[in-house]
mmCIF file of N, CA and C and ligand atoms in Angstrom:
data_model
loop_
_atom_site.group_PDB
_atom_site.id
_atom_site.type_symbol
_atom_site.label_atom_id
_atom_site.label_comp_id
_atom_site.label_asym_id
_atom_site.label_seq_id
_atom_site.Cartn_x
_atom_site.Cartn_y
_atom_site.Cartn_z
ATOM 1 N N UNK F 9 104.754 94.134 61.344
ATOM 2 C CA UNK F 9 105.910 94.608 62.111
ATOM 3 C C UNK F 9 105.410 95.317 63.370
ATOM 4 N N UNK F 10 105.833 94.851 64.563
ATOM 5 C CA UNK F 10 105.381 95.503 65.800
ATOM 6 C C UNK F 10 105.933 96.917 65.938
ATOM 7 N N UNK F 11 105.109 97.764 66.510
ATOM 8 C CA UNK F 11 105.491 99.160 66.749
ATOM 9 C C UNK F 11 105.428 99.457 68.235
ATOM 10 N N UNK F 12 106.303 100.376 68.674
ATOM 11 C CA UNK F 12 106.249 100.860 70.048
ATOM 12 C C UNK F 12 105.320 102.053 70.117
ATOM 13 N N UNK F 13 104.476 102.084 71.162
ATOM 14 C CA UNK F 13 103.524 103.179 71.327
ATOM 15 C C UNK F 13 103.654 103.757 72.725
ATOM 16 N N UNK F 14 103.747 105.064 72.802
ATOM 17 C CA UNK F 14 103.763 105.752 74.093
ATOM 18 C C UNK F 14 102.364 105.679 74.694
ATOM 19 N N UNK F 15 102.264 105.186 75.940
ATOM 20 C CA UNK F 15 100.942 105.059 76.562
ATOM 21 C C UNK F 15 100.769 105.952 77.791
ATOM 22 N N UNK F 16 101.859 106.319 78.453
ATOM 23 C CA UNK F 16 101.726 107.156 79.648
ATOM 24 C C UNK F 16 103.111 107.552 80.134
ATOM 25 N N UNK F 17 103.124 108.550 80.989
ATOM 26 C CA UNK F 17 104.328 108.857 81.767
ATOM 27 C C UNK F 17 104.240 108.046 83.064
ATOM 28 N N UNK F 18 105.378 107.692 83.646
ATOM 29 C CA UNK F 18 105.347 106.840 84.841
ATOM 30 C C UNK F 18 104.525 107.473 85.962
ATOM 31 N N UNK F 19 104.546 108.798 86.075
ATOM 32 C CA UNK F 19 103.784 109.426 87.160
ATOM 33 C C UNK F 19 102.270 109.380 86.917
ATOM 34 N N UNK F 20 101.857 109.012 85.708
ATOM 35 C CA UNK F 20 100.425 108.895 85.419
ATOM 36 C C UNK F 20 99.811 107.627 86.001
ATOM 37 N N UNK F 21 100.653 106.619 86.273
ATOM 38 C CA UNK F 21 100.137 105.341 86.784
ATOM 39 C C UNK F 21 100.912 104.993 88.050
ATOM 40 N N UNK F 22 100.424 105.391 89.217
ATOM 41 C CA UNK F 22 101.135 105.100 90.470
ATOM 42 C C UNK F 22 101.051 103.609 90.797
ATOM 43 N N UNK F 23 101.898 103.110 91.710
ATOM 44 C CA UNK F 23 101.825 101.707 92.109
ATOM 45 C C UNK F 23 100.399 101.330 92.532
ATOM 46 N N UNK F 24 99.931 100.220 91.999
ATOM 47 C CA UNK F 24 98.562 99.781 92.278
ATOM 48 C C UNK F 24 97.542 100.394 91.323
ATOM 49 N N UNK F 25 97.998 101.297 90.473
ATOM 50 C CA UNK F 25 97.082 101.987 89.569
ATOM 51 C C UNK F 25 97.037 101.349 88.190
ATOM 52 N N UNK F 26 96.179 101.879 87.368
ATOM 53 C CA UNK F 26 96.046 101.398 85.990
ATOM 54 C C UNK F 26 95.574 102.534 85.104
ATOM 55 N N UNK F 27 95.810 102.357 83.838
ATOM 56 C CA UNK F 27 95.310 103.296 82.841
ATOM 57 C C UNK F 27 94.762 102.475 81.685
ATOM 58 N N UNK F 28 93.591 102.849 81.223
ATOM 59 C CA UNK F 28 92.980 102.150 80.097
ATOM 60 C C UNK F 28 92.911 103.125 78.933
ATOM 61 N N UNK F 29 93.396 102.694 77.790
ATOM 62 C CA UNK F 29 93.433 103.586 76.633
ATOM 63 C C UNK F 29 93.355 102.752 75.361
ATOM 64 N N UNK F 30 93.156 103.439 74.250
ATOM 65 C CA UNK F 30 93.119 102.758 72.966
ATOM 66 C C UNK F 30 94.436 102.944 72.241
ATOM 67 N N UNK F 31 94.949 101.834 71.704
ATOM 68 C CA UNK F 31 96.162 101.865 70.897
ATOM 69 C C UNK F 31 95.873 101.087 69.623
ATOM 70 N N UNK F 32 96.080 101.696 68.491
ATOM 71 C CA UNK F 32 95.813 101.054 67.197
ATOM 72 C C UNK F 32 94.411 100.433 67.161
ATOM 73 N N UNK F 33 93.445 101.141 67.730
ATOM 74 C CA UNK F 33 92.059 100.682 67.700
ATOM 75 C C UNK F 33 91.725 99.605 68.709
ATOM 76 N N UNK F 34 92.716 99.194 69.523
ATOM 77 C CA UNK F 34 92.472 98.158 70.533
ATOM 78 C C UNK F 34 92.549 98.764 71.920
ATOM 79 N N UNK F 35 91.612 98.394 72.777
ATOM 80 C CA UNK F 35 91.643 98.916 74.136
ATOM 81 C C UNK F 35 92.612 98.071 74.970
ATOM 82 N N UNK F 36 93.449 98.776 75.735
ATOM 83 C CA UNK F 36 94.518 98.133 76.509
ATOM 84 C C UNK F 36 94.486 98.692 77.935
ATOM 85 N N UNK F 37 94.747 97.827 78.900
ATOM 86 C CA UNK F 37 94.921 98.260 80.281
ATOM 87 C C UNK F 37 96.391 98.159 80.650
ATOM 88 N N UNK F 38 96.943 99.258 81.174
ATOM 89 C CA UNK F 38 98.335 99.262 81.616
ATOM 90 C C UNK F 38 98.331 99.345 83.145
ATOM 91 N N UNK F 39 98.969 98.386 83.798
ATOM 92 C CA UNK F 39 98.949 98.256 85.254
ATOM 93 C C UNK F 39 100.337 98.490 85.826
ATOM 94 N N UNK F 40 100.369 99.112 86.987
ATOM 95 C CA UNK F 40 101.614 99.282 87.733
ATOM 96 C C UNK F 40 101.545 98.406 88.973
ATOM 97 N N UNK F 41 102.371 97.364 88.986
ATOM 98 C CA UNK F 41 102.467 96.484 90.159
ATOM 99 C C UNK F 41 103.826 96.732 90.796
ATOM 100 N N UNK F 42 103.843 97.540 91.829
ATOM 101 C CA UNK F 42 105.084 97.828 92.555
ATOM 102 C C UNK F 42 106.202 98.307 91.650
ATOM 103 N N UNK F 43 105.865 99.175 90.712
ATOM 104 C CA UNK F 43 106.886 99.764 89.859
ATOM 105 C C UNK F 43 107.167 99.002 88.579
ATOM 106 N N UNK F 44 106.557 97.830 88.415
ATOM 107 C CA UNK F 44 106.662 97.075 87.160
ATOM 108 C C UNK F 44 105.356 97.295 86.393
ATOM 109 N N UNK F 45 105.494 97.495 85.097
ATOM 110 C CA UNK F 45 104.308 97.790 84.282
ATOM 111 C C UNK F 45 103.947 96.597 83.412
ATOM 112 N N UNK F 46 102.634 96.375 83.260
ATOM 113 C CA UNK F 46 102.121 95.269 82.460
ATOM 114 C C UNK F 46 100.955 95.789 81.631
ATOM 115 N N UNK F 47 100.863 95.315 80.406
ATOM 116 C CA UNK F 47 99.792 95.758 79.509
ATOM 117 C C UNK F 47 99.008 94.543 79.021
ATOM 118 N N UNK F 48 97.686 94.621 79.193
ATOM 119 C CA UNK F 48 96.795 93.530 78.788
ATOM 120 C C UNK F 48 95.717 94.082 77.870
ATOM 121 N N UNK F 49 95.354 93.283 76.869
ATOM 122 C CA UNK F 49 94.227 93.650 76.018
ATOM 123 C C UNK F 49 92.961 93.616 76.868
ATOM 124 N N UNK F 50 92.112 94.609 76.682
ATOM 125 C CA UNK F 50 90.940 94.755 77.542
ATOM 126 C C UNK F 50 89.769 93.901 77.051
ATOM 127 N N UNK F 51 90.042 92.627 76.842
ATOM 128 C CA UNK F 51 89.003 91.698 76.390
ATOM 129 C C UNK F 51 89.165 90.388 77.153
ATOM 130 N N UNK F 52 88.145 90.034 77.912
ATOM 131 C CA UNK F 52 88.160 88.746 78.613
ATOM 132 C C UNK F 52 87.938 87.634 77.592
ATOM 133 N N UNK F 53 88.681 86.543 77.746
ATOM 134 C CA UNK F 53 88.547 85.446 76.778
ATOM 135 C C UNK F 53 87.286 84.637 76.992
ATOM 136 N N UNK F 54 86.581 84.859 78.104
ATOM 137 C CA UNK F 54 85.359 84.097 78.342
ATOM 138 C C UNK F 54 84.241 84.591 77.433
ATOM 139 N N UNK F 55 83.758 85.815 77.682
ATOM 140 C CA UNK F 55 82.670 86.342 76.851
ATOM 141 C C UNK F 55 82.914 87.783 76.440
ATOM 142 N N UNK F 56 84.154 88.217 76.499
ATOM 143 C CA UNK F 56 84.500 89.501 75.908
ATOM 144 C C UNK F 56 84.316 90.731 76.767
ATOM 145 N N UNK F 57 84.126 90.576 78.065
ATOM 146 C CA UNK F 57 83.984 91.751 78.937
ATOM 147 C C UNK F 57 85.249 92.594 78.918
ATOM 148 N N UNK F 58 85.104 93.848 79.300
ATOM 149 C CA UNK F 58 86.258 94.741 79.426
ATOM 150 C C UNK F 58 86.964 94.387 80.747
ATOM 151 N N UNK F 59 87.789 93.365 80.663
ATOM 152 C CA UNK F 59 88.358 92.743 81.854
ATOM 153 C C UNK F 59 89.231 93.695 82.666
ATOM 154 N N UNK F 60 89.857 94.665 82.014
ATOM 155 C CA UNK F 60 90.767 95.568 82.732
ATOM 156 C C UNK F 60 90.032 96.528 83.662
ATOM 157 N N UNK F 61 88.697 96.522 83.610
ATOM 158 C CA UNK F 61 87.917 97.309 84.556
ATOM 159 C C UNK F 61 87.660 96.536 85.845
ATOM 160 N N UNK F 62 88.090 95.285 85.885
ATOM 161 C CA UNK F 62 87.826 94.445 87.051
ATOM 162 C C UNK F 62 88.676 94.810 88.248
ATOM 163 N N UNK F 63 88.322 94.187 89.380
ATOM 164 C CA UNK F 63 89.063 94.421 90.622
ATOM 165 C C UNK F 63 90.444 93.808 90.545
ATOM 166 N N UNK F 64 91.427 94.523 91.090
ATOM 167 C CA UNK F 64 92.756 93.953 91.267
ATOM 168 C C UNK F 64 92.815 93.469 92.716
ATOM 169 N N UNK F 65 93.139 92.193 92.866
ATOM 170 C CA UNK F 65 93.006 91.576 94.173
ATOM 171 C C UNK F 65 94.031 90.458 94.330
ATOM 172 N N UNK F 66 93.807 89.585 95.291
ATOM 173 C CA UNK F 66 94.589 88.374 95.443
ATOM 174 C C UNK F 66 93.680 87.187 95.207
ATOM 175 N N UNK F 67 94.145 86.010 95.606
ATOM 176 C CA UNK F 67 93.317 84.827 95.379
ATOM 177 C C UNK F 67 93.666 83.757 96.393
ATOM 178 N N UNK F 68 92.848 82.729 96.451
ATOM 179 C CA UNK F 68 93.175 81.596 97.314
ATOM 180 C C UNK F 68 94.196 80.719 96.606
ATOM 181 N N UNK F 69 95.155 80.253 97.356
ATOM 182 C CA UNK F 69 96.232 79.431 96.810
ATOM 183 C C UNK F 69 95.959 77.954 97.097
ATOM 184 N N UNK F 70 96.571 77.065 96.317
ATOM 185 C CA UNK F 70 96.408 75.643 96.622
ATOM 186 C C UNK F 70 96.826 75.370 98.064
ATOM 187 N N UNK F 71 96.047 74.560 98.737
ATOM 188 C CA UNK F 71 96.357 74.284 100.136
ATOM 189 C C UNK F 71 95.765 72.935 100.532
ATOM 190 N N UNK F 72 96.114 72.507 101.734
ATOM 191 C CA UNK F 72 95.594 71.247 102.264
ATOM 192 C C UNK F 72 94.125 71.427 102.662
ATOM 193 N N UNK F 73 93.461 70.316 102.847
ATOM 194 C CA UNK F 73 92.074 70.334 103.310
ATOM 195 C C UNK F 73 92.019 71.077 104.650
ATOM 196 N N UNK F 74 91.030 71.916 104.818
ATOM 197 C CA UNK F 74 90.803 72.739 106.012
ATOM 198 C C UNK F 74 91.808 73.862 106.172
ATOM 199 N N UNK F 75 92.680 74.037 105.200
ATOM 200 C CA UNK F 75 93.592 75.178 105.232
ATOM 201 C C UNK F 75 93.075 76.235 104.288
ATOM 202 N N UNK F 76 93.339 77.462 104.593
ATOM 203 C CA UNK F 76 92.975 78.570 103.714
ATOM 204 C C UNK F 76 94.202 79.446 103.544
ATOM 205 N N UNK F 77 94.728 79.467 102.333
ATOM 206 C CA UNK F 77 95.897 80.292 102.060
ATOM 207 C C UNK F 77 95.513 81.347 101.039
ATOM 208 N N UNK F 78 95.781 82.576 101.389
ATOM 209 C CA UNK F 78 95.492 83.689 100.489
ATOM 210 C C UNK F 78 96.825 84.278 100.052
ATOM 211 N N UNK F 79 96.920 84.648 98.760
ATOM 212 C CA UNK F 79 98.174 85.210 98.291
ATOM 213 C C UNK F 79 97.999 85.959 96.996
ATOM 214 N N UNK F 80 99.120 86.345 96.428
ATOM 215 C CA UNK F 80 99.180 87.075 95.160
ATOM 216 C C UNK F 80 98.392 88.392 95.224
ATOM 217 N N UNK F 81 98.319 88.979 96.419
ATOM 218 C CA UNK F 81 97.560 90.215 96.578
ATOM 219 C C UNK F 81 98.075 91.293 95.622
ATOM 220 N N UNK F 82 97.169 91.943 94.946
ATOM 221 C CA UNK F 82 97.522 93.020 94.029
ATOM 222 C C UNK F 82 98.004 92.545 92.672
ATOM 223 N N UNK F 83 97.963 91.221 92.455
ATOM 224 C CA UNK F 83 98.493 90.673 91.202
ATOM 225 C C UNK F 83 97.418 89.996 90.344
ATOM 226 N N UNK F 84 96.228 89.863 90.899
ATOM 227 C CA UNK F 84 95.158 89.146 90.208
ATOM 228 C C UNK F 84 94.110 90.135 89.699
ATOM 229 N N UNK F 85 93.753 89.972 88.441
ATOM 230 C CA UNK F 85 92.692 90.784 87.833
ATOM 231 C C UNK F 85 91.454 89.907 87.711
ATOM 232 N N UNK F 86 90.361 90.345 88.338
ATOM 233 C CA UNK F 86 89.134 89.559 88.336
ATOM 234 C C UNK F 86 88.137 90.193 87.369
ATOM 235 N N UNK F 87 87.703 89.437 86.390
ATOM 236 C CA UNK F 87 86.782 89.955 85.379
ATOM 237 C C UNK F 87 85.473 90.403 86.038
ATOM 238 N N UNK F 88 84.996 91.583 85.666
ATOM 239 C CA UNK F 88 83.790 92.094 86.324
ATOM 240 C C UNK F 88 82.508 91.349 85.953
ATOM 241 N N UNK F 89 82.504 90.555 84.916
ATOM 242 C CA UNK F 89 81.262 89.872 84.535
ATOM 243 C C UNK F 89 81.056 88.566 85.285
ATOM 244 N N UNK F 90 81.984 87.636 85.216
ATOM 245 C CA UNK F 90 81.765 86.322 85.825
ATOM 246 C C UNK F 90 82.911 85.889 86.737
ATOM 247 N N UNK F 91 83.848 86.782 86.969
ATOM 248 C CA UNK F 91 84.862 86.522 87.976
ATOM 249 C C UNK F 91 86.051 85.689 87.563
ATOM 250 N N UNK F 92 86.228 85.442 86.287
ATOM 251 C CA UNK F 92 87.455 84.731 85.900
ATOM 252 C C UNK F 92 88.652 85.545 86.376
ATOM 253 N N UNK F 93 89.679 84.843 86.831
ATOM 254 C CA UNK F 93 90.846 85.519 87.393
ATOM 255 C C UNK F 93 92.065 85.329 86.495
ATOM 256 N N UNK F 94 92.810 86.408 86.360
ATOM 257 C CA UNK F 94 94.023 86.387 85.537
ATOM 258 C C UNK F 94 95.193 86.930 86.344
ATOM 259 N N UNK F 95 96.361 86.351 86.107
ATOM 260 C CA UNK F 95 97.594 86.874 86.689
ATOM 261 C C UNK F 95 98.037 88.046 85.808
ATOM 262 N N UNK F 96 98.062 89.223 86.371
ATOM 263 C CA UNK F 96 98.394 90.415 85.577
ATOM 264 C C UNK F 96 99.804 90.311 84.999
ATOM 265 N N UNK F 97 100.711 89.650 85.717
ATOM 266 C CA UNK F 97 102.102 89.612 85.256
ATOM 267 C C UNK F 97 102.288 88.727 84.025
ATOM 268 N N UNK F 98 101.359 87.803 83.811
ATOM 269 C CA UNK F 98 101.499 86.890 82.667
ATOM 270 C C UNK F 98 100.327 86.982 81.696
ATOM 271 N N UNK F 99 99.194 87.451 82.180
ATOM 272 C CA UNK F 99 97.967 87.440 81.379
ATOM 273 C C UNK F 99 97.261 86.097 81.402
ATOM 274 N N UNK F 100 97.873 85.091 82.017
ATOM 275 C CA UNK F 100 97.302 83.735 82.019
ATOM 276 C C UNK F 100 96.165 83.629 83.025
ATOM 277 N N UNK F 101 95.180 82.786 82.726
ATOM 278 C CA UNK F 101 94.094 82.563 83.672
ATOM 279 C C UNK F 101 94.607 81.676 84.800
ATOM 280 N N UNK F 102 93.939 81.755 85.945
ATOM 281 C CA UNK F 102 94.386 80.948 87.082
ATOM 282 C C UNK F 102 93.928 79.507 86.967
ATOM 283 N N UNK F 103 92.830 79.265 86.272
ATOM 284 C CA UNK F 103 92.321 77.889 86.221
ATOM 285 C C UNK F 103 93.029 77.051 85.166
ATOM 286 N N UNK F 104 93.613 77.710 84.153
ATOM 287 C CA UNK F 104 94.329 76.972 83.110
ATOM 288 C C UNK F 104 95.325 77.926 82.472
ATOM 289 N N UNK F 105 96.603 77.733 82.756
ATOM 290 C CA UNK F 105 97.585 78.694 82.246
ATOM 291 C C UNK F 105 97.813 78.591 80.739
ATOM 292 N N UNK F 106 97.159 77.624 80.094
ATOM 293 C CA UNK F 106 97.258 77.562 78.630
ATOM 294 C C UNK F 106 96.400 78.646 77.973
ATOM 295 N N UNK F 107 95.495 79.248 78.732
ATOM 296 C CA UNK F 107 94.645 80.289 78.166
ATOM 297 C C UNK F 107 94.818 81.579 78.963
ATOM 298 N N UNK F 108 94.554 82.689 78.292
ATOM 299 C CA UNK F 108 94.680 83.966 78.988
ATOM 300 C C UNK F 108 94.406 85.123 78.047
ATOM 301 N N UNK F 109 94.434 86.311 78.619
ATOM 302 C CA UNK F 109 94.227 87.508 77.813
ATOM 303 C C UNK F 109 95.542 87.852 77.106
ATOM 304 N N UNK F 110 95.419 88.613 76.038
ATOM 305 C CA UNK F 110 96.604 89.020 75.282
ATOM 306 C C UNK F 110 97.431 89.979 76.132
ATOM 307 N N UNK F 111 98.727 89.725 76.196
ATOM 308 C CA UNK F 111 99.650 90.571 76.964
ATOM 309 C C UNK F 111 100.632 91.215 75.986
ATOM 310 N N UNK F 112 100.896 92.482 76.192
ATOM 311 C CA UNK F 112 101.815 93.200 75.316
ATOM 312 C C UNK F 112 103.108 93.524 76.061
ATOM 313 N N UNK F 113 104.236 93.467 75.368
ATOM 314 C CA UNK F 113 105.503 93.861 75.999
ATOM 315 C C UNK F 113 105.488 95.345 76.374
ATOM 316 N N UNK F 114 106.074 95.648 77.526
ATOM 317 C CA UNK F 114 106.123 97.018 78.044
ATOM 318 C C UNK F 114 107.583 97.402 78.257
ATOM 319 N N UNK F 115 107.913 98.634 77.942
ATOM 320 C CA UNK F 115 109.243 99.147 78.258
ATOM 321 C C UNK F 115 109.094 100.557 78.819
ATOM 322 N N UNK F 116 110.078 100.950 79.613
ATOM 323 C CA UNK F 116 110.089 102.293 80.193
ATOM 324 C C UNK F 116 111.390 102.967 79.788
ATOM 325 N N UNK F 117 111.260 104.140 79.190
ATOM 326 C CA UNK F 117 112.437 104.890 78.759
ATOM 327 C C UNK F 117 112.245 106.358 79.118
ATOM 328 N N UNK F 118 113.201 106.897 79.842
ATOM 329 C CA UNK F 118 113.161 108.319 80.216
ATOM 330 C C UNK F 118 111.820 108.706 80.843
ATOM 331 N N UNK F 119 111.316 107.849 81.719
ATOM 332 C CA UNK F 119 110.084 108.169 82.429
ATOM 333 C C UNK F 119 108.819 108.022 81.605
ATOM 334 N N UNK F 120 108.932 107.414 80.432
ATOM 335 C CA UNK F 120 107.773 107.208 79.564
ATOM 336 C C UNK F 120 107.526 105.705 79.404
ATOM 337 N N UNK F 121 106.272 105.316 79.409
ATOM 338 C CA UNK F 121 105.907 103.901 79.288
ATOM 339 C C UNK F 121 105.465 103.637 77.852
ATOM 340 N N UNK F 122 106.027 102.587 77.275
ATOM 341 C CA UNK F 122 105.697 102.208 75.899
ATOM 342 C C UNK F 122 105.197 100.764 75.888
ATOM 343 N N UNK F 123 104.273 100.488 74.996
ATOM 344 C CA UNK F 123 103.920 99.084 74.746
ATOM 345 C C UNK F 123 104.210 98.787 73.284
ATOM 346 N N UNK F 124 104.480 97.515 73.036
ATOM 347 C CA UNK F 124 104.771 97.082 71.666
ATOM 348 C C UNK F 124 103.623 96.209 71.188
ATOM 349 N N UNK F 125 103.076 96.568 70.052
ATOM 350 C CA UNK F 125 102.013 95.757 69.450
ATOM 351 C C UNK F 125 102.061 95.857 67.945
HETATM 352 S S1 FES G 221 83.335 87.689 80.360
HETATM 353 FE FE1 FES G 221 84.975 87.647 81.770
HETATM 354 S S2 FES G 221 84.486 86.037 83.097
HETATM 355 FE FE2 FES G 221 82.875 86.037 81.677
#
């Protein structure tokens, strides 16, 4: 049965910020993307790095030959070990959306952030 866990107050994680903490023995990264909160398990599916310590950035988008399109700024989490990229909003990897890090539901109530796991 999933339980809700208090992870932070909204003022603890400003826009663009993150908080990494342990919940039920699992390390989780909670991210604030423009006022929306997302929680990801801190384990990269490639070789198990603490992915939530990676850079939050953007990425190159599909484009025509000789074109360079950059986008999704502030929405991509890049693993610090080998650079695999994940969409923070979904937890899915950019190279194959069938795979990704575990994502937990997040809710905000009375200025408190909760995750369900
Ligand atoms: S462990 Fe994350 S990309 Fe290799």
